[in-house]
Structures are given as C-alpha cells and as structure tokens.
PDB file of C-alpha atoms in Angstrom:
ATOM      1  CA  MET A 103     186.983  31.586 234.161  1.00  0.00           C
ATOM      2  CA  LYS A 104     183.723  32.514 235.878  1.00  0.00           C
ATOM      3  CA  PHE A 105     181.903  35.680 234.862  1.00  0.00           C
ATOM      4  CA  GLU A 106     182.427  37.218 238.323  1.00  0.00           C
ATOM      5  CA  GLU A 107     186.164  36.532 238.139  1.00  0.00           C
ATOM      6  CA  PHE A 108     186.325  38.056 234.660  1.00  0.00           C
ATOM      7  CA  ILE A 109     184.549  41.231 235.833  1.00  0.00           C
ATOM      8  CA  PHE A 110     186.830  41.491 238.865  1.00  0.00           C
ATOM      9  CA  SER A 111     189.945  41.092 236.682  1.00  0.00           C
ATOM     10  CA  TYR A 112     188.586  43.614 234.192  1.00  0.00           C
ATOM     11  CA  LEU A 113     187.878  46.214 236.877  1.00  0.00           C
ATOM     12  CA  ARG A 114     191.461  45.905 238.122  1.00  0.00           C
ATOM     13  CA  LEU A 115     192.820  47.037 234.753  1.00  0.00           C
ATOM     14  CA  PRO A 116     193.888  50.692 234.302  1.00  0.00           C
ATOM     15  CA  MET A 117     191.099  53.059 233.268  1.00  0.00           C
ATOM     16  CA  LEU A 118     192.590  53.780 229.825  1.00  0.00           C
ATOM     17  CA  ILE A 119     192.842  50.083 228.962  1.00  0.00           C
ATOM     18  CA  ARG A 120     189.234  49.522 230.050  1.00  0.00           C
ATOM     19  CA  LEU A 121     188.025  52.476 227.968  1.00  0.00           C
ATOM     20  CA  PHE A 122     190.047  51.368 224.949  1.00  0.00           C
ATOM     21  CA  SER A 123     188.609  47.840 225.164  1.00  0.00           C
ATOM     22  CA  ILE A 124     185.049  49.217 225.380  1.00  0.00           C
ATOM     23  CA  ILE A 125     185.571  51.559 222.418  1.00  0.00           C
ATOM     24  CA  GLY A 126     187.211  48.798 220.368  1.00  0.00           C
ATOM     25  CA  SER A 127     184.372  46.378 221.112  1.00  0.00           C
ATOM     26  CA  LEU A 128     181.762  48.989 220.184  1.00  0.00           C
ATOM     27  CA  MET A 129     183.458  49.793 216.872  1.00  0.00           C
ATOM     28  CA  ILE A 130     183.656  46.099 215.948  1.00  0.00           C
ATOM     29  CA  LEU A 131     180.045  45.490 217.018  1.00  0.00           C
ATOM     30  CA  PHE A 132     178.657  48.430 215.038  1.00  0.00           C
ATOM     31  CA  GLY A 133     180.878  47.567 212.062  1.00  0.00           C
ATOM     32  CA  ILE A 134     179.483  44.033 211.914  1.00  0.00           C
ATOM     33  CA  LEU A 135     175.941  45.318 212.472  1.00  0.00           C
ATOM     34  CA  ILE A 136     176.032  47.877 209.660  1.00  0.00           C
ATOM     35  CA  HIS A 137     177.573  45.298 207.324  1.00  0.00           C
ATOM     36  CA  TYR A 138     174.615  42.947 207.814  1.00  0.00           C
ATOM     37  CA  ILE A 139     172.027  45.743 207.686  1.00  0.00           C
ATOM     38  CA  GLU A 140     173.412  47.293 204.484  1.00  0.00           C
ATOM     39  CA  PRO A 141     175.705  44.818 202.694  1.00  0.00           C
ATOM     40  CA  GLY A 142     175.408  46.861 199.508  1.00  0.00           C
ATOM     41  CA  SER A 143     176.821  50.043 201.087  1.00  0.00           C
ATOM     42  CA  PHE A 144     179.288  48.127 203.314  1.00  0.00           C
ATOM     43  CA  PRO A 145     180.489  45.063 201.356  1.00  0.00           C
ATOM     44  CA  THR A 146     182.909  43.823 204.043  1.00  0.00           C
ATOM     45  CA  VAL A 147     183.051  43.833 207.819  1.00  0.00           C
ATOM     46  CA  PHE A 148     186.291  45.830 207.695  1.00  0.00           C
ATOM     47  CA  GLU A 149     184.579  48.622 205.764  1.00  0.00           C
ATOM     48  CA  GLY A 150     181.799  48.558 208.350  1.00  0.00           C
ATOM     49  CA  ILE A 151     184.338  48.870 211.187  1.00  0.00           C
ATOM     50  CA  TYR A 152     186.120  51.654 209.315  1.00  0.00           C
ATOM     51  CA  TRP A 153     182.828  53.547 208.984  1.00  0.00           C
ATOM     52  CA  ALA A 154     182.031  52.935 212.658  1.00  0.00           C
ATOM     53  CA  VAL A 155     185.389  54.382 213.756  1.00  0.00           C
ATOM     54  CA  MET A 156     185.008  57.454 211.537  1.00  0.00           C
ATOM     55  CA  THR A 157     181.417  57.997 212.666  1.00  0.00           C
ATOM     56  CA  GLY A 158     182.120  57.348 216.346  1.00  0.00           C
ATOM     57  CA  ALA A 159     184.990  59.814 216.234  1.00  0.00           C
ATOM     58  CA  THR A 160     182.610  62.307 214.552  1.00  0.00           C
ATOM     59  CA  VAL A 161     185.028  62.669 211.613  1.00  0.00           C
ATOM     60  CA  GLY A 162     182.741  61.298 208.907  1.00  0.00           C
ATOM     61  CA  PHE A 163     184.616  61.402 205.605  1.00  0.00           C
ATOM     62  CA  GLY A 164     181.446  60.520 203.719  1.00  0.00           C
ATOM     63  CA  ASP A 165     183.008  57.732 201.645  1.00  0.00           C
ATOM     64  CA  PHE A 166     180.650  55.204 203.320  1.00  0.00           C
ATOM     65  CA  VAL A 167     177.105  56.332 204.102  1.00  0.00           C
ATOM     66  CA  PRO A 168     174.098  54.300 205.327  1.00  0.00           C
ATOM     67  CA  LYS A 169     171.062  54.696 203.069  1.00  0.00           C
ATOM     68  CA  THR A 170     168.284  52.768 204.792  1.00  0.00           C
ATOM     69  CA  PHE A 171     166.237  53.756 207.828  1.00  0.00           C
ATOM     70  CA  TYR A 172     167.802  51.059 210.024  1.00  0.00           C
ATOM     71  CA  GLY A 173     171.299  51.945 208.864  1.00  0.00           C
ATOM     72  CA  ARG A 174     170.825  55.609 209.679  1.00  0.00           C
ATOM     73  CA  PHE A 175     169.242  54.719 213.020  1.00  0.00           C
ATOM     74  CA  VAL A 176     172.359  52.672 213.896  1.00  0.00           C
ATOM     75  CA  ALA A 177     174.501  55.657 212.862  1.00  0.00           C
ATOM     76  CA  ILE A 178     172.582  57.961 215.237  1.00  0.00           C
ATOM     77  CA  ILE A 179     173.091  55.559 218.148  1.00  0.00           C
ATOM     78  CA  LEU A 180     176.774  55.202 217.262  1.00  0.00           C
ATOM     79  CA  VAL A 181     177.331  58.973 217.237  1.00  0.00           C
ATOM     80  CA  PHE A 182     175.829  59.365 220.710  1.00  0.00           C
ATOM     81  CA  ILE A 183     177.436  56.303 222.309  1.00  0.00           C
ATOM     82  CA  GLY A 184     180.742  56.184 220.417  1.00  0.00           C
ATOM     83  CA  GLY A 185     181.296  59.945 220.532  1.00  0.00           C
ATOM     84  CA  SER A 186     180.741  60.003 224.293  1.00  0.00           C
ATOM     85  CA  PHE A 187     183.169  57.146 224.938  1.00  0.00           C
ATOM     86  CA  ILE A 188     185.830  58.559 222.616  1.00  0.00           C
ATOM     87  CA  ALA A 189     185.552  62.018 224.216  1.00  0.00           C
ATOM     88  CA  PHE A 190     185.821  60.418 227.655  1.00  0.00           C
ATOM     89  CA  PHE A 191     188.830  58.399 226.493  1.00  0.00           C
ATOM     90  CA  THR A 192     190.544  61.539 225.151  1.00  0.00           C
ATOM     91  CA  VAL A 193     190.010  63.405 228.429  1.00  0.00           C
ATOM     92  CA  ASN A 194     191.346  60.472 230.472  1.00  0.00           C
ATOM     93  CA  ALA A 195     194.343  60.048 228.160  1.00  0.00           C
ATOM     94  CA  ALA A 196     195.234  63.726 228.609  1.00  0.00           C
ATOM     95  CA  SER A 197     194.735  63.393 232.350  1.00  0.00           C
ATOM     96  CA  ALA A 198     197.028  60.343 232.447  1.00  0.00           C
ATOM     97  CA  VAL A 199     199.776  62.235 230.591  1.00  0.00           C
ATOM     98  CA  ILE A 200     199.526  65.156 233.027  1.00  0.00           C
ATOM     99  CA  ASN A 201     199.564  62.723 235.954  1.00  0.00           C
ATOM    100  CA  VAL A 202     202.765  61.095 234.667  1.00  0.00           C
ATOM    101  CA  GLN A 203     204.366  64.531 234.186  1.00  0.00           C
ATOM    102  CA  ASN A 204     203.458  65.495 237.759  1.00  0.00           C
ATOM    103  CA  LYS A 205     204.872  62.244 239.138  1.00  0.00           C
ATOM    104  CA  PHE A 206     208.044  62.808 237.118  1.00  0.00           C
ATOM    105  CA  ARG A 207     208.382  66.336 238.507  1.00  0.00           C
ATOM    106  CA  GLU A 208     207.653  65.129 242.054  1.00  0.00           C
ATOM    107  CA  GLY A 209     210.281  62.382 241.848  1.00  0.00           C
ATOM    108  CA  LYS A 210     207.873  59.457 242.145  1.00  0.00           C
ATOM    109  CA  LEU A 211     208.866  57.605 238.979  1.00  0.00           C
ATOM    110  CA  MET A 212     211.693  55.103 238.537  1.00  0.00           C
ATOM    111  CA  PHE A 213     214.712  56.112 236.462  1.00  0.00           C
ATOM    112  CA  LYS A 214     215.532  53.430 233.875  1.00  0.00           C
ATOM    113  CA  GLY A 215     218.677  54.862 232.267  1.00  0.00           C
ATOM    114  CA  SER A 216     222.313  53.944 232.804  1.00  0.00           C
ATOM    115  CA  GLY A 217     225.727  55.561 233.111  1.00  0.00           C
ATOM    116  CA  HIS A 218     224.335  58.356 235.280  1.00  0.00           C
ATOM    117  CA  LEU A 219     225.756  60.316 238.198  1.00  0.00           C
ATOM    118  CA  ILE A 220     223.652  60.266 241.367  1.00  0.00           C
ATOM    119  CA  ILE A 221     223.913  63.309 243.626  1.00  0.00           C
ATOM    120  CA  VAL A 222     222.308  62.991 247.048  1.00  0.00           C
ATOM    121  CA  GLY A 223     221.027  66.024 248.934  1.00  0.00           C
ATOM    122  CA  TRP A 224     219.783  69.391 247.727  1.00  0.00           C
ATOM    123  CA  ASN A 225     221.862  72.341 248.901  1.00  0.00           C
ATOM    124  CA  GLU A 226     223.950  75.122 247.397  1.00  0.00           C
ATOM    125  CA  ARG A 227     226.975  72.830 247.013  1.00  0.00           C
ATOM    126  CA  ALA A 228     224.943  70.231 245.117  1.00  0.00           C
ATOM    127  CA  LYS A 229     223.411  72.935 242.926  1.00  0.00           C
ATOM    128  CA  GLN A 230     226.789  74.421 242.001  1.00  0.00           C
ATOM    129  CA  THR A 231     228.214  70.953 241.314  1.00  0.00           C
ATOM    130  CA  ILE A 232     225.350  70.139 238.944  1.00  0.00           C
ATOM    131  CA  LEU A 233     225.539  73.472 237.138  1.00  0.00           C
ATOM    132  CA  THR A 234     229.326  73.152 236.766  1.00  0.00           C
ATOM    133  CA  LEU A 235     229.000  69.673 235.299  1.00  0.00           C
ATOM    134  CA  GLN A 236     226.349  70.881 232.874  1.00  0.00           C
ATOM    135  CA  LYS A 237     228.551  73.762 231.702  1.00  0.00           C
ATOM    136  CA  GLU A 238     231.097  71.206 230.543  1.00  0.00           C
ATOM    137  CA  GLN A 239     228.427  69.919 228.112  1.00  0.00           C
ATOM    138  CA  ASN A 240     229.615  66.335 228.301  1.00  0.00           C
ATOM    139  CA  GLY A 241     226.092  64.934 228.130  1.00  0.00           C
ATOM    140  CA  GLN A 242     226.360  63.398 231.592  1.00  0.00           C
ATOM    141  CA  LYS A 243     222.967  62.320 232.932  1.00  0.00           C
ATOM    142  CA  ILE A 244     222.435  63.486 236.514  1.00  0.00           C
ATOM    143  CA  VAL A 245     219.927  62.100 239.011  1.00  0.00           C
ATOM    144  CA  LEU A 246     219.215  64.131 242.132  1.00  0.00           C
ATOM    145  CA  VAL A 247     218.061  62.212 245.214  1.00  0.00           C
ATOM    146  CA  ASP A 248     216.524  64.087 248.129  1.00  0.00           C
ATOM    147  CA  ALA A 249     213.883  63.363 250.765  1.00  0.00           C
ATOM    148  CA  SER A 250     212.972  66.938 251.689  1.00  0.00           C
ATOM    149  CA  LEU A 251     212.006  68.317 248.263  1.00  0.00           C
ATOM    150  CA  ASN A 252     208.454  68.120 246.940  1.00  0.00           C
ATOM    151  CA  LYS A 253     209.376  68.750 243.314  1.00  0.00           C
ATOM    152  CA  ASN A 254     212.391  68.849 241.017  1.00  0.00           C
ATOM    153  CA  PRO A 255     214.268  72.155 241.537  1.00  0.00           C
ATOM    154  CA  LEU A 256     216.212  71.727 238.267  1.00  0.00           C
ATOM    155  CA  ASN A 257     213.544  70.238 236.028  1.00  0.00           C
ATOM    156  CA  ASP A 258     214.126  72.799 233.261  1.00  0.00           C
ATOM    157  CA  GLU A 259     217.864  72.026 233.320  1.00  0.00           C
ATOM    158  CA  GLY A 260     217.249  68.381 232.434  1.00  0.00           C
ATOM    159  CA  VAL A 261     218.160  66.959 235.859  1.00  0.00           C
ATOM    160  CA  LEU A 262     216.137  63.917 236.907  1.00  0.00           C
ATOM    161  CA  PHE A 263     214.758  63.815 240.443  1.00  0.00           C
ATOM    162  CA  ILE A 264     214.032  60.937 242.807  1.00  0.00           C
ATOM    163  CA  LYS A 265     212.287  61.711 246.082  1.00  0.00           C
ATOM    164  CA  GLY A 266     213.422  59.348 248.823  1.00  0.00           C
ATOM    165  CA  ASP A 267     215.630  58.586 251.810  1.00  0.00           C
ATOM    166  CA  PRO A 268     219.178  57.631 250.716  1.00  0.00           C
ATOM    167  CA  SER A 269     219.336  55.091 253.541  1.00  0.00           C
ATOM    168  CA  ALA A 270     216.366  53.147 252.095  1.00  0.00           C
ATOM    169  CA  ASP A 271     216.811  50.382 249.512  1.00  0.00           C
ATOM    170  CA  ASP A 272     213.699  51.421 247.579  1.00  0.00           C
ATOM    171  CA  THR A 273     215.189  54.846 246.848  1.00  0.00           C
ATOM    172  CA  TRP A 274     218.211  53.266 245.166  1.00  0.00           C
ATOM    173  CA  LYS A 275     216.012  50.957 243.113  1.00  0.00           C
ATOM    174  CA  LYS A 276     214.158  54.007 241.799  1.00  0.00           C
ATOM    175  CA  ALA A 277     217.492  55.730 241.063  1.00  0.00           C
ATOM    176  CA  HIS A 278     218.715  52.593 239.216  1.00  0.00           C
ATOM    177  CA  LEU A 279     221.858  52.350 241.334  1.00  0.00           C
ATOM    178  CA  ALA A 280     223.016  49.169 239.607  1.00  0.00           C
ATOM    179  CA  LYS A 281     223.575  51.078 236.345  1.00  0.00           C
ATOM    180  CA  ALA A 282     225.021  54.285 237.849  1.00  0.00           C
ATOM    181  CA  LYS A 283     228.630  55.390 237.372  1.00  0.00           C
ATOM    182  CA  THR A 284     229.185  57.254 240.625  1.00  0.00           C
ATOM    183  CA  VAL A 285     227.334  58.442 243.705  1.00  0.00           C
ATOM    184  CA  LEU A 286     228.071  61.782 245.374  1.00  0.00           C
ATOM    185  CA  LEU A 287     226.728  62.142 248.917  1.00  0.00           C
ATOM    186  CA  THR A 288     226.458  65.712 250.210  1.00  0.00           C
ATOM    187  CA  ALA A 289     225.969  66.454 253.901  1.00  0.00           C
ATOM    188  CA  ASP A 290     222.414  67.156 255.040  1.00  0.00           C
ATOM    189  CA  GLN A 291     222.299  70.874 255.843  1.00  0.00           C
ATOM    190  CA  ASN A 292     219.182  70.422 257.989  1.00  0.00           C
ATOM    191  CA  LEU A 293     221.039  68.318 260.574  1.00  0.00           C
ATOM    192  CA  LYS A 294     223.796  69.024 263.064  1.00  0.00           C
ATOM    193  CA  GLU A 295     227.269  68.210 261.738  1.00  0.00           C
ATOM    194  CA  SER A 296     227.649  64.962 263.710  1.00  0.00           C
ATOM    195  CA  GLU A 297     224.117  63.836 262.829  1.00  0.00           C
ATOM    196  CA  ALA A 298     224.671  64.711 259.165  1.00  0.00           C
ATOM    197  CA  ASP A 299     227.836  62.599 259.120  1.00  0.00           C
ATOM    198  CA  MET A 300     226.066  59.648 260.725  1.00  0.00           C
ATOM    199  CA  HIS A 301     223.320  59.865 258.112  1.00  0.00           C
ATOM    200  CA  THR A 302     225.948  59.994 255.359  1.00  0.00           C
ATOM    201  CA  ILE A 303     227.690  56.908 256.776  1.00  0.00           C
ATOM    202  CA  LEU A 304     224.368  55.051 256.937  1.00  0.00           C
ATOM    203  CA  SER A 305     223.756  55.967 253.284  1.00  0.00           C
ATOM    204  CA  ILE A 306     227.224  54.674 252.342  1.00  0.00           C
ATOM    205  CA  ILE A 307     226.517  51.367 254.057  1.00  0.00           C
ATOM    206  CA  THR A 308     223.181  51.091 252.214  1.00  0.00           C
ATOM    207  CA  ILE A 309     224.777  51.803 248.820  1.00  0.00           C
ATOM    208  CA  LYS A 310     227.673  49.402 249.329  1.00  0.00           C
ATOM    209  CA  GLY A 311     225.301  46.765 250.648  1.00  0.00           C
ATOM    210  CA  ILE A 312     223.322  46.930 247.404  1.00  0.00           C
ATOM    211  CA  ASP A 313     226.310  47.187 245.048  1.00  0.00           C
ATOM    212  CA  PRO A 314     229.857  47.237 246.485  1.00  0.00           C
ATOM    213  CA  SER A 315     231.363  48.123 243.088  1.00  0.00           C
ATOM    214  CA  ILE A 316     229.695  51.563 242.829  1.00  0.00           C
ATOM    215  CA  PRO A 317     232.215  54.371 243.538  1.00  0.00           C
ATOM    216  CA  VAL A 318     230.993  56.584 246.393  1.00  0.00           C
ATOM    217  CA  ILE A 319     232.229  60.120 247.056  1.00  0.00           C
ATOM    218  CA  ALA A 320     231.034  61.427 250.423  1.00  0.00           C
ATOM    219  CA  GLU A 321     231.093  64.837 252.051  1.00  0.00           C
ATOM    220  CA  ILE A 322     232.090  64.612 255.737  1.00  0.00           C
ATOM    221  CA  LEU A 323     231.841  67.546 258.113  1.00  0.00           C
ATOM    222  CA  THR A 324     233.580  66.269 261.272  1.00  0.00           C
ATOM    223  CA  SER A 325     237.089  64.829 261.497  1.00  0.00           C
ATOM    224  CA  GLU A 326     235.879  62.233 264.029  1.00  0.00           C
ATOM    225  CA  GLN A 327     233.852  60.430 261.359  1.00  0.00           C
ATOM    226  CA  LEU A 328     236.489  60.295 258.608  1.00  0.00           C
ATOM    227  CA  ASN A 329     237.734  56.816 259.514  1.00  0.00           C
ATOM    228  CA  ASN A 330     234.188  55.516 260.022  1.00  0.00           C
ATOM    229  CA  SER A 331     233.267  56.771 256.540  1.00  0.00           C
ATOM    230  CA  LEU A 332     236.178  54.845 255.046  1.00  0.00           C
ATOM    231  CA  ARG A 333     235.248  51.755 257.048  1.00  0.00           C
ATOM    232  CA  ALA A 334     231.697  52.043 255.712  1.00  0.00           C
ATOM    233  CA  GLY A 335     233.101  51.809 252.191  1.00  0.00           C
ATOM    234  CA  ALA A 336     233.482  55.390 250.910  1.00  0.00           C
ATOM    235  CA  ASP A 337     235.945  55.542 248.021  1.00  0.00           C
ATOM    236  CA  GLU A 338     236.707  59.255 248.355  1.00  0.00           C
ATOM    237  CA  LEU A 339     235.988  61.837 251.044  1.00  0.00           C
ATOM    238  CA  ILE A 340     235.374  65.562 250.808  1.00  0.00           C
ATOM    239  CA  LYS A 341     236.396  67.314 254.044  1.00  0.00           C
ATOM    240  CA  THR A 342     234.235  70.413 253.695  1.00  0.00           C
ATOM    241  CA  THR A 343     235.006  71.916 257.089  1.00  0.00           C
ATOM    242  CA  SER A 344     238.762  71.524 256.606  1.00  0.00           C
ATOM    243  CA  LEU A 345     238.637  73.077 253.141  1.00  0.00           C
ATOM    244  CA  ALA A 346     236.544  75.995 254.384  1.00  0.00           C
ATOM    245  CA  GLY A 347     238.828  76.470 257.383  1.00  0.00           C
ATOM    246  CA  GLU A 348     241.946  76.528 255.207  1.00  0.00           C
ATOM    247  CA  THR A 349     240.356  79.017 252.827  1.00  0.00           C
ATOM    248  CA  MET A 350     239.302  81.335 255.653  1.00  0.00           C
ATOM    249  CA  ALA A 351     242.747  81.105 257.255  1.00  0.00           C
ATOM    250  CA  GLN A 352     244.399  82.026 253.943  1.00  0.00           C
ATOM    251  CA  LEU A 353     242.101  85.021 253.519  1.00  0.00           C
ATOM    252  CA  CYS A 354     242.777  86.199 257.070  1.00  0.00           C
ATOM    253  CA  HIS A 355     246.514  85.759 256.612  1.00  0.00           C
ATOM    254  CA  ARG A 356     246.407  87.755 253.365  1.00  0.00           C
ATOM    255  CA  SER A 357     244.405  90.512 255.044  1.00  0.00           C
ATOM    256  CA  LEU A 358     246.827  90.723 257.990  1.00  0.00           C
ATOM    257  CA  LYS A 359     249.787  90.979 255.616  1.00  0.00           C
ATOM    258  CA  LYS A 360     248.239  94.036 253.963  1.00  0.00           C
ATOM    259  CA  GLU A 361     248.116  95.797 257.312  1.00  0.00           C
TER     260      GLU A 361
END
C-alpha cells in the first residue's frame, strides 16, 4: 500500500480510533526509548511502556523513575505530548458518548433487539396503549415509530424510539421488523380521515412486503377502507370511529332515559 493510500485510509477512520492509535504508538515509542536510555531503571520494554502510560496519563505512581538527564528530558516531553493527547482523547470520548445518547433520544439509531412490539404513530391513543402495557409489567419491549417527532416522548419510561416514515423500508430496518412480534398502526391524527387510512394501508403493504408473517393490527377511521386494509394484508382492524360512535350513542341513550 502506498503512503498516500495509507494516509487516506487512516483519515477515514473514526476520530476516537485515530486518537487511540496515536496515543498507543506514542506510549510504545517512549517506552522503548526510555528502556534504551536507562536500562538499569527500566530493565524491560514492557516496564518502559508501563512508565510511559502512567507518566502520559499524569498519574505517576513513582515505582519507575528516570534518573539521568536524558531520561528526565524524555519524561518532560512525554508529559506535554502524552498528557495533551490523552486529555483530547478523554474529551472526544465523552463527546462521542453524548452524541450517541442524543441520537438514541432522537430516534436515529437502529434497534437490534427481538420479540418487541412496534407501535406506529404518536397520539393519545398510542400513549395510553403503551402506558397500559407497561402497567402490566410483563417486560414487553416497545418500539415507537413516528416521523413527526424530534425526540423520544417516553424516553424515561424505557420506550425505544425510531424516527421515520412507516411507508419506507429503511424505517423498518431500523426498527428490526424481522424480529418483531407484532406491529400496531395507529391513524395519523395530522391527516384527514381518508388520507390517514390511505397512509395506513400503504404502511401495511410496506410491512407485508418486507415480512408477510408479521402480525399487523391497524386502526382504520373510515368504513370505505376496511376491505382495502384487509386486502393489503392487515390481520386485525380497529374501527375507531365505529367504537366512538357506539360509545357516544350509548351515553346519549342513557342520558335520555334519565329524563
């Protein structure tokens, strides 16, 4: 491999890996150097590397100490160079952890678990469903999929979040659809009823196209789209409008009886 190709490949590596390789190389270099400068104080290369790591990290246990002018001069250089790189590495490592946490909260990371329930759409019905399932304390892992949210609304409750369009294949890859138990599709409250149903049907087709064996429960708002939802592959349908209408009719009937 040419030197230019090596540099190009090296620069493409993540920052933390590059920093770690630089720090590791420096510790080995200074360990070998101090061993040859003061073989009496540092009988082996390993002891030299050990001293270099302790000195570069500014810990300095004092069990190995250079005694000559050249040895102490090397130690001074190591403290300035090694300490700077290690401090920079620590800051970048902390930054990387925070970055991963932010991506996790924002739903940008892939879920790698299995046996989970995927709930699509964030609304009051989805929220109540999740909270009810959690009250049962059955340890069921829940993944929330939504395209409109910017961060996980139930992060503290242990719900995982994937930001994405349920009609896109990439969203289902991130949600690990192949290992899910069930998918619950709730109607999009930001759309008109007919448009929400069409979007739900498109999501059903996408899910079944990826894995026909995954059970899909879908919320449908209009009676006109019930048959189309079944044709798309929905295993069970929730007729929200009909349920709400029946409930309201029962309440009205009860109120009229009182009069």
